[in-house]
Amino acid sequence: MRSLRFAAIGLLLLGASLFGWRAFRTRLHRQMMPSAAPPSATRPVSSQAQAQSLQAPSTAAPKSESANHLGPFSIAGRDYTVELQTRKVIGSDEEANTVVAMEIRDSTGAVQYRRTFPYIEPKDEFVDSWSVSAVLLSGTNRTGLLVSYDSYSEPSAPEEEPVVWLQIFGVVGGELVPFGAPLEVQGGLLADGPPSPVYKTASPAGTLADVVEFKAWTGHCRLVFPIRVDWAQGKLTPAQLCLKTADGLSAGCQYKVIPEDSLSNSGLTFVRLWPNPDEKSGLPAKTVVKKDSKVDLLTALVETHWSDGSDSNPITLGEPQNPIAGAGSFGVTQNSDLWMKVRIDGKEGWMHSEEDFQALGLPEDE
């Protein structure tokens, strides 16, 4: 009998060890994943749909699925939670949890918004998954909810900045509503995003709006893109309006540039700096760049775009070329001419050629 008891105890310890390793590996993989995922379907939930809504994912999810809970988030005196329903994706070399549904619920459990995501069966060593993160958007005038969606694929080519989708929610007329469709951008949140529970706006815009800042990739630097959040109308618009002039001198807007941790210049070289963002503004000054030169990235002048999108599309299947049907977008216009104002060892000027960008050691997509 004693040997049987020892054998049973040994089996229990072995099972607990295997379970702990499995949980640790899954948790570590989730921490390495980006904090957002591109949903493939979106639809606001009507009052009739709310009345017929499912129970919380923790009780309604099939055995092969699990639930995650984000929040509560206090907005306009009421608490809201984000419920994520997930499934496990197991490939030959990779394992991940992927979100298959998201619901925003009020304190009574009523569904305010629902979005579903496609489950993609793994193929050989390829694993595709979706993730969602949510933070409180804290403004000077009001507070809202900022939700990020992102896709994760392994293996995948390295990118300076992946594409993410951002969606803002706020209370209008006593109801929590989306302020338009998710917005696609190659960039995302600034450094003070998740895992911080609060994302703060940059400044007020009058008494009924705030300006929130995101980063957008230009191909050689990350600029700060400001968006105006109209809390009263539940609407988003670019905070800077940029128009081309006839001579093209001021095409686009001037944006703040996010400093780079390091530049990869190869040593002693030089770059050309113009006095203004126009080759006709004067002769460029050849400025020496050394390995230990102090380089400050000041301003980017580039043409950008904005599209509102539509948040009333039916459920889609998450096609690779259209992962979120009806999504809007913002960011740098494709094939636009980038001018960047820099300071090199105290000397300021504008540069814009690929040759000079590479000589300075600016990052670029592979």
PDB file of N, CA, C and O in Angstrom, residues 194-246:
ATOM      1  N   PRO A 194       0.034  50.559 -23.252  1.00  0.00           N
ATOM      2  CA  PRO A 194       0.055  49.343 -22.446  1.00  0.00           C
ATOM      3  C   PRO A 194       1.490  48.884 -22.198  1.00  0.00           C
ATOM      4  O   PRO A 194       2.340  49.057 -23.074  1.00  0.00           O
ATOM      5  N   PRO A 195       1.822  48.304 -21.036  1.00  0.00           N
ATOM      6  CA  PRO A 195       0.874  47.830 -20.035  1.00  0.00           C
ATOM      7  C   PRO A 195       0.334  48.882 -19.081  1.00  0.00           C
ATOM      8  O   PRO A 195      -0.355  48.543 -18.128  1.00  0.00           O
ATOM      9  N   SER A 196       0.636  50.152 -19.278  1.00  0.00           N
ATOM     10  CA  SER A 196       0.032  51.191 -18.447  1.00  0.00           C
ATOM     11  C   SER A 196      -1.480  51.171 -18.640  1.00  0.00           C
ATOM     12  O   SER A 196      -1.966  51.037 -19.764  1.00  0.00           O
ATOM     13  N   PRO A 197      -2.273  51.295 -17.569  1.00  0.00           N
ATOM     14  CA  PRO A 197      -3.735  51.230 -17.704  1.00  0.00           C
ATOM     15  C   PRO A 197      -4.370  52.497 -18.258  1.00  0.00           C
ATOM     16  O   PRO A 197      -5.564  52.509 -18.539  1.00  0.00           O
ATOM     17  N   VAL A 198      -3.569  53.576 -18.400  1.00  0.00           N
ATOM     18  CA  VAL A 198      -4.123  54.861 -18.843  1.00  0.00           C
ATOM     19  C   VAL A 198      -3.268  55.425 -19.976  1.00  0.00           C
ATOM     20  O   VAL A 198      -2.039  55.389 -19.918  1.00  0.00           O
ATOM     21  N   TYR A 199      -3.938  55.918 -21.022  1.00  0.00           N
ATOM     22  CA  TYR A 199      -3.263  56.612 -22.122  1.00  0.00           C
ATOM     23  C   TYR A 199      -3.787  58.046 -22.102  1.00  0.00           C
ATOM     24  O   TYR A 199      -4.984  58.287 -22.301  1.00  0.00           O
ATOM     25  N   LYS A 200      -2.894  59.003 -21.850  1.00  0.00           N
ATOM     26  CA  LYS A 200      -3.320  60.382 -21.656  1.00  0.00           C
ATOM     27  C   LYS A 200      -3.306  61.161 -22.960  1.00  0.00           C
ATOM     28  O   LYS A 200      -2.437  60.958 -23.803  1.00  0.00           O
ATOM     29  N   THR A 201      -4.282  62.041 -23.110  1.00  0.00           N
ATOM     30  CA  THR A 201      -4.301  62.919 -24.276  1.00  0.00           C
ATOM     31  C   THR A 201      -3.198  63.961 -24.129  1.00  0.00           C
ATOM     32  O   THR A 201      -2.664  64.196 -23.035  1.00  0.00           O
ATOM     33  N   ALA A 202      -2.854  64.597 -25.256  1.00  0.00           N
ATOM     34  CA  ALA A 202      -1.744  65.551 -25.248  1.00  0.00           C
ATOM     35  C   ALA A 202      -2.152  66.925 -24.742  1.00  0.00           C
ATOM     36  O   ALA A 202      -1.393  67.589 -24.028  1.00  0.00           O
ATOM     37  N   SER A 203      -3.363  67.360 -25.111  1.00  0.00           N
ATOM     38  CA  SER A 203      -3.788  68.713 -24.758  1.00  0.00           C
ATOM     39  C   SER A 203      -5.283  68.856 -25.018  1.00  0.00           C
ATOM     40  O   SER A 203      -5.867  68.104 -25.812  1.00  0.00           O
ATOM     41  N   PRO A 204      -5.926  69.845 -24.397  1.00  0.00           N
ATOM     42  CA  PRO A 204      -7.334  70.109 -24.720  1.00  0.00           C
ATOM     43  C   PRO A 204      -7.451  70.864 -26.034  1.00  0.00           C
ATOM     44  O   PRO A 204      -6.520  71.551 -26.457  1.00  0.00           O
ATOM     45  N   ALA A 205      -8.593  70.720 -26.680  1.00  0.00           N
ATOM     46  CA  ALA A 205      -8.909  71.474 -27.895  1.00  0.00           C
ATOM     47  C   ALA A 205     -10.262  72.133 -27.660  1.00  0.00           C
ATOM     48  O   ALA A 205     -11.301  71.623 -28.075  1.00  0.00           O
ATOM     49  N   GLY A 206     -10.250  73.253 -26.950  1.00  0.00           N
ATOM     50  CA  GLY A 206     -11.506  73.869 -26.526  1.00  0.00           C
ATOM     51  C   GLY A 206     -12.014  73.189 -25.270  1.00  0.00           C
ATOM     52  O   GLY A 206     -11.253  72.580 -24.511  1.00  0.00           O
ATOM     53  N   THR A 207     -13.317  73.264 -25.059  1.00  0.00           N
ATOM     54  CA  THR A 207     -13.910  72.702 -23.843  1.00  0.00           C
ATOM     55  C   THR A 207     -14.607  71.367 -24.080  1.00  0.00           C
ATOM     56  O   THR A 207     -14.999  70.706 -23.111  1.00  0.00           O
ATOM     57  N   LEU A 208     -14.753  70.957 -25.338  1.00  0.00           N
ATOM     58  CA  LEU A 208     -15.476  69.723 -25.644  1.00  0.00           C
ATOM     59  C   LEU A 208     -14.640  68.705 -26.406  1.00  0.00           C
ATOM     60  O   LEU A 208     -15.170  67.691 -26.870  1.00  0.00           O
ATOM     61  N   ALA A 209     -13.356  68.964 -26.550  1.00  0.00           N
ATOM     62  CA  ALA A 209     -12.504  68.058 -27.328  1.00  0.00           C
ATOM     63  C   ALA A 209     -11.110  68.005 -26.716  1.00  0.00           C
ATOM     64  O   ALA A 209     -10.702  68.880 -25.950  1.00  0.00           O
ATOM     65  N   ASP A 210     -10.385  66.943 -27.055  1.00  0.00           N
ATOM     66  CA  ASP A 210      -8.998  66.768 -26.650  1.00  0.00           C
ATOM     67  C   ASP A 210      -8.195  66.285 -27.850  1.00  0.00           C
ATOM     68  O   ASP A 210      -8.757  65.737 -28.807  1.00  0.00           O
ATOM     69  N   VAL A 211      -6.897  66.473 -27.798  1.00  0.00           N
ATOM     70  CA  VAL A 211      -5.998  65.996 -28.844  1.00  0.00           C
ATOM     71  C   VAL A 211      -5.225  64.800 -28.292  1.00  0.00           C
ATOM     72  O   VAL A 211      -4.602  64.888 -27.229  1.00  0.00           O
ATOM     73  N   VAL A 212      -5.279  63.681 -29.011  1.00  0.00           N
ATOM     74  CA  VAL A 212      -4.537  62.488 -28.630  1.00  0.00           C
ATOM     75  C   VAL A 212      -3.485  62.223 -29.705  1.00  0.00           C
ATOM     76  O   VAL A 212      -3.730  62.448 -30.888  1.00  0.00           O
ATOM     77  N   GLU A 213      -2.307  61.781 -29.281  1.00  0.00           N
ATOM     78  CA  GLU A 213      -1.192  61.613 -30.216  1.00  0.00           C
ATOM     79  C   GLU A 213      -0.841  60.140 -30.393  1.00  0.00           C
ATOM     80  O   GLU A 213      -0.823  59.367 -29.432  1.00  0.00           O
ATOM     81  N   PHE A 214      -0.558  59.771 -31.653  1.00  0.00           N
ATOM     82  CA  PHE A 214      -0.089  58.435 -31.991  1.00  0.00           C
ATOM     83  C   PHE A 214       1.169  58.575 -32.836  1.00  0.00           C
ATOM     84  O   PHE A 214       1.496  59.655 -33.318  1.00  0.00           O
ATOM     85  N   LYS A 215       1.861  57.471 -33.044  1.00  0.00           N
ATOM     86  CA  LYS A 215       3.045  57.509 -33.898  1.00  0.00           C
ATOM     87  C   LYS A 215       2.730  56.880 -35.252  1.00  0.00           C
ATOM     88  O   LYS A 215       1.926  55.959 -35.354  1.00  0.00           O
ATOM     89  N   ALA A 216       3.368  57.416 -36.289  1.00  0.00           N
ATOM     90  CA  ALA A 216       3.204  56.903 -37.645  1.00  0.00           C
ATOM     91  C   ALA A 216       4.577  56.773 -38.283  1.00  0.00           C
ATOM     92  O   ALA A 216       5.421  57.656 -38.164  1.00  0.00           O
ATOM     93  N   TRP A 217       4.802  55.674 -38.967  1.00  0.00           N
ATOM     94  CA  TRP A 217       6.089  55.376 -39.586  1.00  0.00           C
ATOM     95  C   TRP A 217       6.180  56.038 -40.948  1.00  0.00           C
ATOM     96  O   TRP A 217       5.254  55.944 -41.751  1.00  0.00           O
ATOM     97  N   THR A 218       7.293  56.724 -41.226  1.00  0.00           N
ATOM     98  CA  THR A 218       7.477  57.418 -42.501  1.00  0.00           C
ATOM     99  C   THR A 218       8.332  56.638 -43.490  1.00  0.00           C
ATOM    100  O   THR A 218       8.400  56.991 -44.663  1.00  0.00           O
ATOM    101  N   GLY A 219       9.001  55.598 -43.025  1.00  0.00           N
ATOM    102  CA  GLY A 219       9.971  54.893 -43.840  1.00  0.00           C
ATOM    103  C   GLY A 219      11.383  55.122 -43.346  1.00  0.00           C
ATOM    104  O   GLY A 219      12.286  54.326 -43.604  1.00  0.00           O
ATOM    105  N   HIS A 220      11.586  56.238 -42.589  1.00  0.00           N
ATOM    106  CA  HIS A 220      12.902  56.524 -42.017  1.00  0.00           C
ATOM    107  C   HIS A 220      12.831  57.108 -40.612  1.00  0.00           C
ATOM    108  O   HIS A 220      13.866  57.260 -39.963  1.00  0.00           O
ATOM    109  N   CYS A 221      11.654  57.463 -40.159  1.00  0.00           N
ATOM    110  CA  CYS A 221      11.503  57.983 -38.803  1.00  0.00           C
ATOM    111  C   CYS A 221      10.056  57.802 -38.368  1.00  0.00           C
ATOM    112  O   CYS A 221       9.179  57.488 -39.176  1.00  0.00           O
ATOM    113  N   ARG A 222       9.824  58.034 -37.095  1.00  0.00           N
ATOM    114  CA  ARG A 222       8.483  57.933 -36.528  1.00  0.00           C
ATOM    115  C   ARG A 222       8.013  59.324 -36.159  1.00  0.00           C
ATOM    116  O   ARG A 222       8.633  59.985 -35.332  1.00  0.00           O
ATOM    117  N   LEU A 223       6.927  59.759 -36.768  1.00  0.00           N
ATOM    118  CA  LEU A 223       6.413  61.086 -36.456  1.00  0.00           C
ATOM    119  C   LEU A 223       5.237  60.979 -35.495  1.00  0.00           C
ATOM    120  O   LEU A 223       4.631  59.916 -35.330  1.00  0.00           O
ATOM    121  N   VAL A 224       4.919  62.093 -34.854  1.00  0.00           N
ATOM    122  CA  VAL A 224       3.797  62.168 -33.917  1.00  0.00           C
ATOM    123  C   VAL A 224       2.591  62.719 -34.672  1.00  0.00           C
ATOM    124  O   VAL A 224       2.612  63.851 -35.151  1.00  0.00           O
ATOM    125  N   PHE A 225       1.537  61.891 -34.784  1.00  0.00           N
ATOM    126  CA  PHE A 225       0.339  62.267 -35.535  1.00  0.00           C
ATOM    127  C   PHE A 225      -0.773  62.615 -34.538  1.00  0.00           C
ATOM    128  O   PHE A 225      -1.253  61.758 -33.808  1.00  0.00           O
ATOM    129  N   PRO A 226      -1.210  63.895 -34.489  1.00  0.00           N
ATOM    130  CA  PRO A 226      -2.243  64.291 -33.529  1.00  0.00           C
ATOM    131  C   PRO A 226      -3.655  64.131 -34.103  1.00  0.00           C
ATOM    132  O   PRO A 226      -3.914  64.452 -35.259  1.00  0.00           O
ATOM    133  N   ILE A 227      -4.561  63.623 -33.278  1.00  0.00           N
ATOM    134  CA  ILE A 227      -5.963  63.430 -33.665  1.00  0.00           C
ATOM    135  C   ILE A 227      -6.858  64.155 -32.673  1.00  0.00           C
ATOM    136  O   ILE A 227      -6.673  64.068 -31.457  1.00  0.00           O
ATOM    137  N   ARG A 228      -7.849  64.861 -33.209  1.00  0.00           N
ATOM    138  CA  ARG A 228      -8.804  65.593 -32.371  1.00  0.00           C
ATOM    139  C   ARG A 228      -9.976  64.691 -32.026  1.00  0.00           C
ATOM    140  O   ARG A 228     -10.635  64.122 -32.906  1.00  0.00           O
ATOM    141  N   VAL A 229     -10.247  64.546 -30.737  1.00  0.00           N
ATOM    142  CA  VAL A 229     -11.356  63.727 -30.248  1.00  0.00           C
ATOM    143  C   VAL A 229     -12.478  64.659 -29.808  1.00  0.00           C
ATOM    144  O   VAL A 229     -12.348  65.368 -28.808  1.00  0.00           O
ATOM    145  N   ASP A 230     -13.567  64.667 -30.567  1.00  0.00           N
ATOM    146  CA  ASP A 230     -14.735  65.492 -30.224  1.00  0.00           C
ATOM    147  C   ASP A 230     -15.649  64.655 -29.342  1.00  0.00           C
ATOM    148  O   ASP A 230     -16.379  63.783 -29.819  1.00  0.00           O
ATOM    149  N   TRP A 231     -15.620  64.919 -28.034  1.00  0.00           N
ATOM    150  CA  TRP A 231     -16.399  64.124 -27.092  1.00  0.00           C
ATOM    151  C   TRP A 231     -17.891  64.356 -27.240  1.00  0.00           C
ATOM    152  O   TRP A 231     -18.691  63.443 -26.978  1.00  0.00           O
ATOM    153  N   ALA A 232     -18.293  65.540 -27.640  1.00  0.00           N
ATOM    154  CA  ALA A 232     -19.721  65.855 -27.732  1.00  0.00           C
ATOM    155  C   ALA A 232     -20.363  65.172 -28.937  1.00  0.00           C
ATOM    156  O   ALA A 232     -21.490  64.664 -28.848  1.00  0.00           O
ATOM    157  N   GLN A 233     -19.668  65.159 -30.079  1.00  0.00           N
ATOM    158  CA  GLN A 233     -20.234  64.583 -31.290  1.00  0.00           C
ATOM    159  C   GLN A 233     -19.785  63.144 -31.541  1.00  0.00           C
ATOM    160  O   GLN A 233     -20.284  62.490 -32.456  1.00  0.00           O
ATOM    161  N   GLY A 234     -18.852  62.660 -30.768  1.00  0.00           N
ATOM    162  CA  GLY A 234     -18.364  61.301 -30.967  1.00  0.00           C
ATOM    163  C   GLY A 234     -17.656  61.148 -32.288  1.00  0.00           C
ATOM    164  O   GLY A 234     -17.902  60.190 -33.032  1.00  0.00           O
ATOM    165  N   LYS A 235     -16.719  62.057 -32.584  1.00  0.00           N
ATOM    166  CA  LYS A 235     -16.086  62.088 -33.890  1.00  0.00           C
ATOM    167  C   LYS A 235     -14.590  62.323 -33.764  1.00  0.00           C
ATOM    168  O   LYS A 235     -14.135  63.056 -32.874  1.00  0.00           O
ATOM    169  N   LEU A 236     -13.831  61.719 -34.693  1.00  0.00           N
ATOM    170  CA  LEU A 236     -12.385  61.908 -34.744  1.00  0.00           C
ATOM    171  C   LEU A 236     -12.014  62.612 -36.041  1.00  0.00           C
ATOM    172  O   LEU A 236     -12.549  62.287 -37.109  1.00  0.00           O
ATOM    173  N   THR A 237     -11.088  63.546 -35.955  1.00  0.00           N
ATOM    174  CA  THR A 237     -10.574  64.244 -37.127  1.00  0.00           C
ATOM    175  C   THR A 237      -9.087  64.522 -36.915  1.00  0.00           C
ATOM    176  O   THR A 237      -8.625  64.599 -35.766  1.00  0.00           O
ATOM    177  N   PRO A 238      -8.318  64.662 -37.996  1.00  0.00           N
ATOM    178  CA  PRO A 238      -6.912  65.035 -37.811  1.00  0.00           C
ATOM    179  C   PRO A 238      -6.803  66.426 -37.203  1.00  0.00           C
ATOM    180  O   PRO A 238      -7.552  67.338 -37.571  1.00  0.00           O
ATOM    181  N   ALA A 239      -5.889  66.587 -36.266  1.00  0.00           N
ATOM    182  CA  ALA A 239      -5.740  67.882 -35.590  1.00  0.00           C
ATOM    183  C   ALA A 239      -5.030  68.896 -36.462  1.00  0.00           C
ATOM    184  O   ALA A 239      -5.125  70.100 -36.210  1.00  0.00           O
ATOM    185  N   GLN A 240      -4.301  68.437 -37.493  1.00  0.00           N
ATOM    186  CA  GLN A 240      -3.627  69.326 -38.422  1.00  0.00           C
ATOM    187  C   GLN A 240      -4.207  69.120 -39.818  1.00  0.00           C
ATOM    188  O   GLN A 240      -4.300  67.990 -40.302  1.00  0.00           O
ATOM    189  N   LEU A 241      -4.612  70.199 -40.469  1.00  0.00           N
ATOM    190  CA  LEU A 241      -5.125  70.128 -41.831  1.00  0.00           C
ATOM    191  C   LEU A 241      -4.020  70.580 -42.775  1.00  0.00           C
ATOM    192  O   LEU A 241      -3.495  71.693 -42.656  1.00  0.00           O
ATOM    193  N   CYS A 242      -3.661  69.723 -43.709  1.00  0.00           N
ATOM    194  CA  CYS A 242      -2.524  69.983 -44.586  1.00  0.00           C
ATOM    195  C   CYS A 242      -2.984  70.062 -46.026  1.00  0.00           C
ATOM    196  O   CYS A 242      -3.672  69.164 -46.510  1.00  0.00           O
ATOM    197  N   LEU A 243      -2.600  71.129 -46.700  1.00  0.00           N
ATOM    198  CA  LEU A 243      -2.962  71.325 -48.099  1.00  0.00           C
ATOM    199  C   LEU A 243      -1.715  71.590 -48.915  1.00  0.00           C
ATOM    200  O   LEU A 243      -0.775  72.250 -48.463  1.00  0.00           O
ATOM    201  N   LYS A 244      -1.697  71.086 -50.131  1.00  0.00           N
ATOM    202  CA  LYS A 244      -0.592  71.375 -51.031  1.00  0.00           C
ATOM    203  C   LYS A 244      -0.695  72.798 -51.564  1.00  0.00           C
ATOM    204  O   LYS A 244      -1.779  73.294 -51.844  1.00  0.00           O
ATOM    205  N   THR A 245       0.443  73.447 -51.732  1.00  0.00           N
ATOM    206  CA  THR A 245       0.470  74.754 -52.372  1.00  0.00           C
ATOM    207  C   THR A 245       0.871  74.575 -53.830  1.00  0.00           C
ATOM    208  O   THR A 245       1.343  73.525 -54.245  1.00  0.00           O
ATOM    209  N   ALA A 246       0.688  75.629 -54.611  1.00  0.00           N
ATOM    210  CA  ALA A 246       0.961  75.539 -56.045  1.00  0.00           C
ATOM    211  C   ALA A 246       2.426  75.224 -56.317  1.00  0.00           C
ATOM    212  O   ALA A 246       2.756  74.463 -57.226  1.00  0.00           O
TER     213      ALA A 246
END
